[in-house]
CSV table of C-alpha atoms and ligand atoms in Angstrom, one decimal:
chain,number,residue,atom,x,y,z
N,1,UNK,CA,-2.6,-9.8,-15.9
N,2,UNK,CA,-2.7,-8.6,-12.2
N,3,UNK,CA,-0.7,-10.0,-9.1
N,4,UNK,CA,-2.6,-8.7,-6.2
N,5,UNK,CA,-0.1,-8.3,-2.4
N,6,UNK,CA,-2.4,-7.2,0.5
N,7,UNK,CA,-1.3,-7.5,4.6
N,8,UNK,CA,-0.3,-5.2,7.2
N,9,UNK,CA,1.5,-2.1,7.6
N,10,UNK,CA,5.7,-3.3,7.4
N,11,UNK,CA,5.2,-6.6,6.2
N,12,UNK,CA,7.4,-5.9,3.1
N,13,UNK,CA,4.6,-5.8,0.5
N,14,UNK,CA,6.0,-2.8,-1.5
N,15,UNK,CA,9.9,-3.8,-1.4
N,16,UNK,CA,8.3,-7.2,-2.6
N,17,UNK,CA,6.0,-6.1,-4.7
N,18,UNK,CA,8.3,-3.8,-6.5
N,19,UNK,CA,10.6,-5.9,-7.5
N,20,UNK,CA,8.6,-8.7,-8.1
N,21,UNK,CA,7.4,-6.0,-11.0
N,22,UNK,CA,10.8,-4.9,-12.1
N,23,UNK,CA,11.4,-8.7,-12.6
N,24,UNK,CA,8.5,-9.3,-14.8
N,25,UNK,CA,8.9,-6.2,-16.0
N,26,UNK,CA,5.3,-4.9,-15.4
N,27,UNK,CA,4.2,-2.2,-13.2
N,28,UNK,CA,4.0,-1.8,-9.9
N,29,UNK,CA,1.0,0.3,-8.4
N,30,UNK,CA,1.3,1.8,-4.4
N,31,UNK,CA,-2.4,1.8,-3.4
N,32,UNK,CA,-1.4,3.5,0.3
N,33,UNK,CA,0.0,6.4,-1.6
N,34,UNK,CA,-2.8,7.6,-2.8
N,35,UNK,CA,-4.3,7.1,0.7
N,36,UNK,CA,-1.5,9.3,1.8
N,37,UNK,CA,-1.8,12.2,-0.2
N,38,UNK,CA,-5.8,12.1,0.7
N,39,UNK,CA,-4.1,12.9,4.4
N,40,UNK,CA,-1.7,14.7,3.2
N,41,UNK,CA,-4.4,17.4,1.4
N,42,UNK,CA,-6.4,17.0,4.7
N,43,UNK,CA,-3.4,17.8,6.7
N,44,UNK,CA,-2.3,20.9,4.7
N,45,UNK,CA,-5.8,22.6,4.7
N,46,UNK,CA,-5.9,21.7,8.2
N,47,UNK,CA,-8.8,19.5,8.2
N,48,UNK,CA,-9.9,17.6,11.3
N,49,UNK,CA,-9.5,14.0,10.5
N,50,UNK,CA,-13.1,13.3,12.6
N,51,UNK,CA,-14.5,15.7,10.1
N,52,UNK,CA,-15.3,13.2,8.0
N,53,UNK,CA,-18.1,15.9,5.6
N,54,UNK,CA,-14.7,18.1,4.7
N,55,UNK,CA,-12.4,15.3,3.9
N,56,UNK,CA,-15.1,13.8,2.0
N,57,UNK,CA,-15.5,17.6,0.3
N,58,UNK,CA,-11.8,17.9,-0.6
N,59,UNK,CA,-11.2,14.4,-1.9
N,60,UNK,CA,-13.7,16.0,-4.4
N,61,UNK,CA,-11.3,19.0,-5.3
N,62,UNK,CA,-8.5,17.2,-6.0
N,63,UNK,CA,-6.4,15.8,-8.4
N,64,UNK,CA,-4.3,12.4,-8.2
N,65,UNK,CA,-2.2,11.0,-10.7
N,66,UNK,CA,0.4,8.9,-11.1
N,67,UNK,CA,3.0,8.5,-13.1
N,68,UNK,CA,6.3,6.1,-13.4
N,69,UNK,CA,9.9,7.8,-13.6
N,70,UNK,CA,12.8,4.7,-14.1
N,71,UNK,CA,10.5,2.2,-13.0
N,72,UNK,CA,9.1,4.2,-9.5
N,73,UNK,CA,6.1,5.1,-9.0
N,74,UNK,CA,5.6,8.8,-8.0
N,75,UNK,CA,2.5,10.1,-7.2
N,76,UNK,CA,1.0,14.2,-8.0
N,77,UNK,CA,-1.3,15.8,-5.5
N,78,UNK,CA,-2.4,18.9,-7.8
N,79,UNK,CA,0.3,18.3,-10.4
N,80,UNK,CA,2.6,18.6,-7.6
N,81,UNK,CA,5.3,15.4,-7.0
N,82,UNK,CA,4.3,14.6,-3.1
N,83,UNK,CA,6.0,11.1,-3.0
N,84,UNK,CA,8.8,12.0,-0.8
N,85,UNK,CA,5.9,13.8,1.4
N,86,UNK,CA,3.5,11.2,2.1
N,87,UNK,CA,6.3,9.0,3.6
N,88,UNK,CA,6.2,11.0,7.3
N,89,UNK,CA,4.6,9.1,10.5
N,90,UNK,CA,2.2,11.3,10.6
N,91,UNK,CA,1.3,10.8,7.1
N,92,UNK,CA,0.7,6.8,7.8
N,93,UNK,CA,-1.5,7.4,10.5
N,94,UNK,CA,-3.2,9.7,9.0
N,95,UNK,CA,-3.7,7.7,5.7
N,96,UNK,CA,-5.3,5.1,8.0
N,97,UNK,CA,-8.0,7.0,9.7
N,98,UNK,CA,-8.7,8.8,6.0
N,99,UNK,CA,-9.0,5.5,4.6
N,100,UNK,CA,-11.8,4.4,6.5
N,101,UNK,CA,-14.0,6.3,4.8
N,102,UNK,CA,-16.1,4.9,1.9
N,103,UNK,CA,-16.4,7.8,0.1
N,104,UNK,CA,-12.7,8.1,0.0
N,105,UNK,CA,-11.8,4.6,-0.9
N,106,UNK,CA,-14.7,4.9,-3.5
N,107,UNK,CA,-12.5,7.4,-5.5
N,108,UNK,CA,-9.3,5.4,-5.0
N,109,UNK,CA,-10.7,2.3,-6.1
N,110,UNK,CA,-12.0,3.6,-9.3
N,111,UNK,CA,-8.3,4.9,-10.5
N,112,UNK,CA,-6.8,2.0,-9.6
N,113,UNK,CA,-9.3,-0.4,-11.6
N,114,UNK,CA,-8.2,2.2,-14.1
N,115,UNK,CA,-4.5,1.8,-13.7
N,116,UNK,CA,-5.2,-2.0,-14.0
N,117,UNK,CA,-7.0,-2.2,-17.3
N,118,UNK,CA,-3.8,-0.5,-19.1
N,119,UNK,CA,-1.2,-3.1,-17.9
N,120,UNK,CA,0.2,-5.4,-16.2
N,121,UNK,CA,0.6,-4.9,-13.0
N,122,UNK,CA,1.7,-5.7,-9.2
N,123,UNK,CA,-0.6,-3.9,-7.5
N,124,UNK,CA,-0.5,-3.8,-3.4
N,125,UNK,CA,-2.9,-2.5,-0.4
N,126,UNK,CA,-4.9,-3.8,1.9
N,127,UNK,CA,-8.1,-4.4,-0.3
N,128,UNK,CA,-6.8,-5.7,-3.7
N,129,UNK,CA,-7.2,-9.1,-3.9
N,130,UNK,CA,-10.8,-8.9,-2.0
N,131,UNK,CA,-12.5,-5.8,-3.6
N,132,UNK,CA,-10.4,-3.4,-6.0
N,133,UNK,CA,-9.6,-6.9,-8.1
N,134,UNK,CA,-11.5,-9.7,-7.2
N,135,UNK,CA,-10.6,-11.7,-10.5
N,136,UNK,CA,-6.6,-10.8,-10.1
N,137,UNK,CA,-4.6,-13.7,-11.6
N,138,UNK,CA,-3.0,-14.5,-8.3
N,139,UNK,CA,-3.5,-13.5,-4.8
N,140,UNK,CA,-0.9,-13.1,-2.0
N,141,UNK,CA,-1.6,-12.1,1.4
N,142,UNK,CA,2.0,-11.2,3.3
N,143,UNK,CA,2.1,-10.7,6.8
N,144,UNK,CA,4.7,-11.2,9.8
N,145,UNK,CA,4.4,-11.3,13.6
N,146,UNK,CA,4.0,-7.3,15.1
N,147,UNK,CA,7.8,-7.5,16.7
N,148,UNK,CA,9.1,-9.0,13.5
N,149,UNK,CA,7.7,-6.1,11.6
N,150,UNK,CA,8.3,-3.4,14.1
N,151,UNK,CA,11.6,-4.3,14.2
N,152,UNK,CA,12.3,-4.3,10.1
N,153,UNK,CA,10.8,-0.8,10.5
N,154,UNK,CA,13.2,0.5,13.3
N,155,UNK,CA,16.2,-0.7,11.2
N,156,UNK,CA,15.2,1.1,7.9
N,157,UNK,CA,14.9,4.5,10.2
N,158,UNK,CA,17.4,7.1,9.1
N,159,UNK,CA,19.4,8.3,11.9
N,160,UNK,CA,18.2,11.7,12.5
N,161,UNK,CA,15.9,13.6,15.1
N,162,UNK,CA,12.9,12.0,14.2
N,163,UNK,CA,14.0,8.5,15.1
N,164,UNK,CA,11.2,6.6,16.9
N,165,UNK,CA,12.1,4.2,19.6
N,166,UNK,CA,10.6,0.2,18.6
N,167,UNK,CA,8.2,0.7,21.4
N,168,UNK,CA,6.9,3.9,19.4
N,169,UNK,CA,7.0,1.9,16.2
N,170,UNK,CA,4.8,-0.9,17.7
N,171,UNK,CA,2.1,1.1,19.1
N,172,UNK,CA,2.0,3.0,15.4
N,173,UNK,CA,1.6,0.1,13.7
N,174,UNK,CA,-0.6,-2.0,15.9
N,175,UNK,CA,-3.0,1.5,15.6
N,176,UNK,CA,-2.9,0.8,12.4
N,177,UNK,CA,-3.5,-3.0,11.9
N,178,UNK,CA,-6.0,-2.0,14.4
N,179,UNK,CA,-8.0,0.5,12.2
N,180,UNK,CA,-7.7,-1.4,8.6
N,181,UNK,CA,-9.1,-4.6,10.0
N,182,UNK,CA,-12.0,-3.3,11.9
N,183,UNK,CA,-13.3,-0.6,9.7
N,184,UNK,CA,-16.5,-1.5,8.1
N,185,UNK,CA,-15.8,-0.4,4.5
N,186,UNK,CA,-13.3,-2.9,2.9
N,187,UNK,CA,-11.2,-4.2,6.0
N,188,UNK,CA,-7.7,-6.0,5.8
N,189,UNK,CA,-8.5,-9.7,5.2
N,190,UNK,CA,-7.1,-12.3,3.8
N,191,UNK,CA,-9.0,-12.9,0.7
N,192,UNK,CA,-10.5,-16.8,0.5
N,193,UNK,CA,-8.4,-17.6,-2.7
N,194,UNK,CA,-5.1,-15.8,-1.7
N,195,UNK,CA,-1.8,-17.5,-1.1
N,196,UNK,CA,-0.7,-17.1,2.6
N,197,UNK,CA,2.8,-15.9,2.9
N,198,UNK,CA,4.4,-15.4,6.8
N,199,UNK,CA,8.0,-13.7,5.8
N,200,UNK,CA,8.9,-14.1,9.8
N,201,UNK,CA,12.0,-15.2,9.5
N,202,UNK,CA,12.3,-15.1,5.7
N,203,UNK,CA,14.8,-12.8,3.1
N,204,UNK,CA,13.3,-10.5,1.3
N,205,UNK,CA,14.5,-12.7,-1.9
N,206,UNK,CA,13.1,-15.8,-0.5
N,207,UNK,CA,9.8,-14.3,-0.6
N,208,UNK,CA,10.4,-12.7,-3.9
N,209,UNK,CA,11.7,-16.2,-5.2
N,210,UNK,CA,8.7,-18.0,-4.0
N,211,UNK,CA,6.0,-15.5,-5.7
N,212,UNK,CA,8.0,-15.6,-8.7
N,213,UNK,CA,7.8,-19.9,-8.8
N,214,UNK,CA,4.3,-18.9,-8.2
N,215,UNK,CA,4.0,-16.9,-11.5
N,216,UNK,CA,6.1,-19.2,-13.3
N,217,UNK,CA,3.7,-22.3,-12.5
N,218,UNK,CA,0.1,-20.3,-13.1
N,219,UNK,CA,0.9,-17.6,-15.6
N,220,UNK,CA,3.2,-19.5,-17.7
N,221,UNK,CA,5.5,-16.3,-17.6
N,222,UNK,CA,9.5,-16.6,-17.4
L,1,LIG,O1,0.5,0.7,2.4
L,1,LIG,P1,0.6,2.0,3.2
L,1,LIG,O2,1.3,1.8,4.5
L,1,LIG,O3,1.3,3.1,2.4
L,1,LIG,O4,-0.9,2.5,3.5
L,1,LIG,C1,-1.2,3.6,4.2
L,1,LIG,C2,-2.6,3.4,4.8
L,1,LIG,O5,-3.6,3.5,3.7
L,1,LIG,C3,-2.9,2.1,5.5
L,1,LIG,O6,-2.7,2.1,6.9
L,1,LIG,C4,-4.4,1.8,5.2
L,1,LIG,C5,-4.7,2.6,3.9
L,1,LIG,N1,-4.8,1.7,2.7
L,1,LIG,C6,-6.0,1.1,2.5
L,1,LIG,O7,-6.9,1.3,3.3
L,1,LIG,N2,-6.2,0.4,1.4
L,1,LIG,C7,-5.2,0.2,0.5
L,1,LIG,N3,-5.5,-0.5,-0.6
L,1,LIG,C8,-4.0,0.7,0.7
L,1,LIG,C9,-3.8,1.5,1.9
């Protein structure tokens, strides 16, 4: 069985989504990660990110996999653990621009229809319920106003050197809600049959409570 969590950059999706998992006891699967490490790779053999023949070329070369330690997901570029890595700013912006192109998301999308078939699984992204898996027992599109997620996102920052101000945080994440919902090849959009969740103004357990009623009532699962 498959939950499918799509929306913007910051709107909780993986804090939700993982422990929506840990709950039911299924697992959860990060789609951006493997976005990331495509950057990541790109980054590290200094790739031009408008060079879209070489990232294509080197998304060939690689290796991803994936693999769950005490519940979390970490993820292997090359056999090597890069899931602290991928987390940088750079690496989300990055992720974003890589992920508009098809050939990329091709390759992504065909491991996580993989991942799928073995289990049960939360699976989130921008694309899941409305390409990746269309027949995905329920659908939830999360999402929350810019300021409301710019603002969860300032909060969680460590306080060290590379503390960005909100104003920095905004214009990072509105580039990116910008550049998943206008790229041509699978765009962020709310699928037609997905539940609509705003979590402006909600807890984090409010919304896990409320998706958990949800899989209650369908799925028949306690
Ligand atoms: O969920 P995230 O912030 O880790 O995702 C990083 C980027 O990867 C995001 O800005 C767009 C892209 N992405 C995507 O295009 N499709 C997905 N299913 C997941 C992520």
């Amino acid at each position: 069985m498959i939950i499918a969590i799509d929306g913007p950059a910051g709107a909780g999706k993986s804090t939700i989504a993982k422990e929506v998992a840990k709950r039911l006891q299924w697992t959860y699967i990060d789609t951006g990660a493997m976005y990331r490490v495509v950057a990541l790779d790109a980054i590290n053999k200094e790739i031009d990110l408008a060079d879209i023949n070489n990232i294509i070329k080197a998304v060939d070369n690689i290796q991803i996999k994936i693999a769950h330690i005490d519940r979390n997901q970490h993820i292997f570029l090359n056999n090597k653990d890069v899931s602290q890595e991928i987390r940088s700013n750079e690496i989300s912006q990055a992720a974003s621009t890589v992920a508009t192109i098809p050939e990329v998301r091709n390759k992504l999308v065909q491991l996580q229809r993989h991942l799928a078939k073995e289990q049960n699984v939360v699976m989130d992204g921008r694309d899941i319920g409305t390409i990746v898996l269309p027949n995905a027992e329920i659908k939830i599109f999360l999402t929350a106003s810019l300021e409301e997620r710019a603002k969860r996102r300032f909060k969680d920052q460590k306080e060290d050197s590379s503390k960005l101000s909100l104003d920095q945080i905004m214009k990072q994440i509105n580039f990116r809600d910008t550049t998943d919902a206008n790229r041509v090849a699978s765009p962020l959009i709310q699928a037609k049959d997905s539940i609509l969740i705003d979590t402006s103004g909600l807890t984090i357990d409010m919304v896990i409570e409320e998706i958990l009623k949800l899989v209650k009532e369908r799925l028949y699962v306690n």
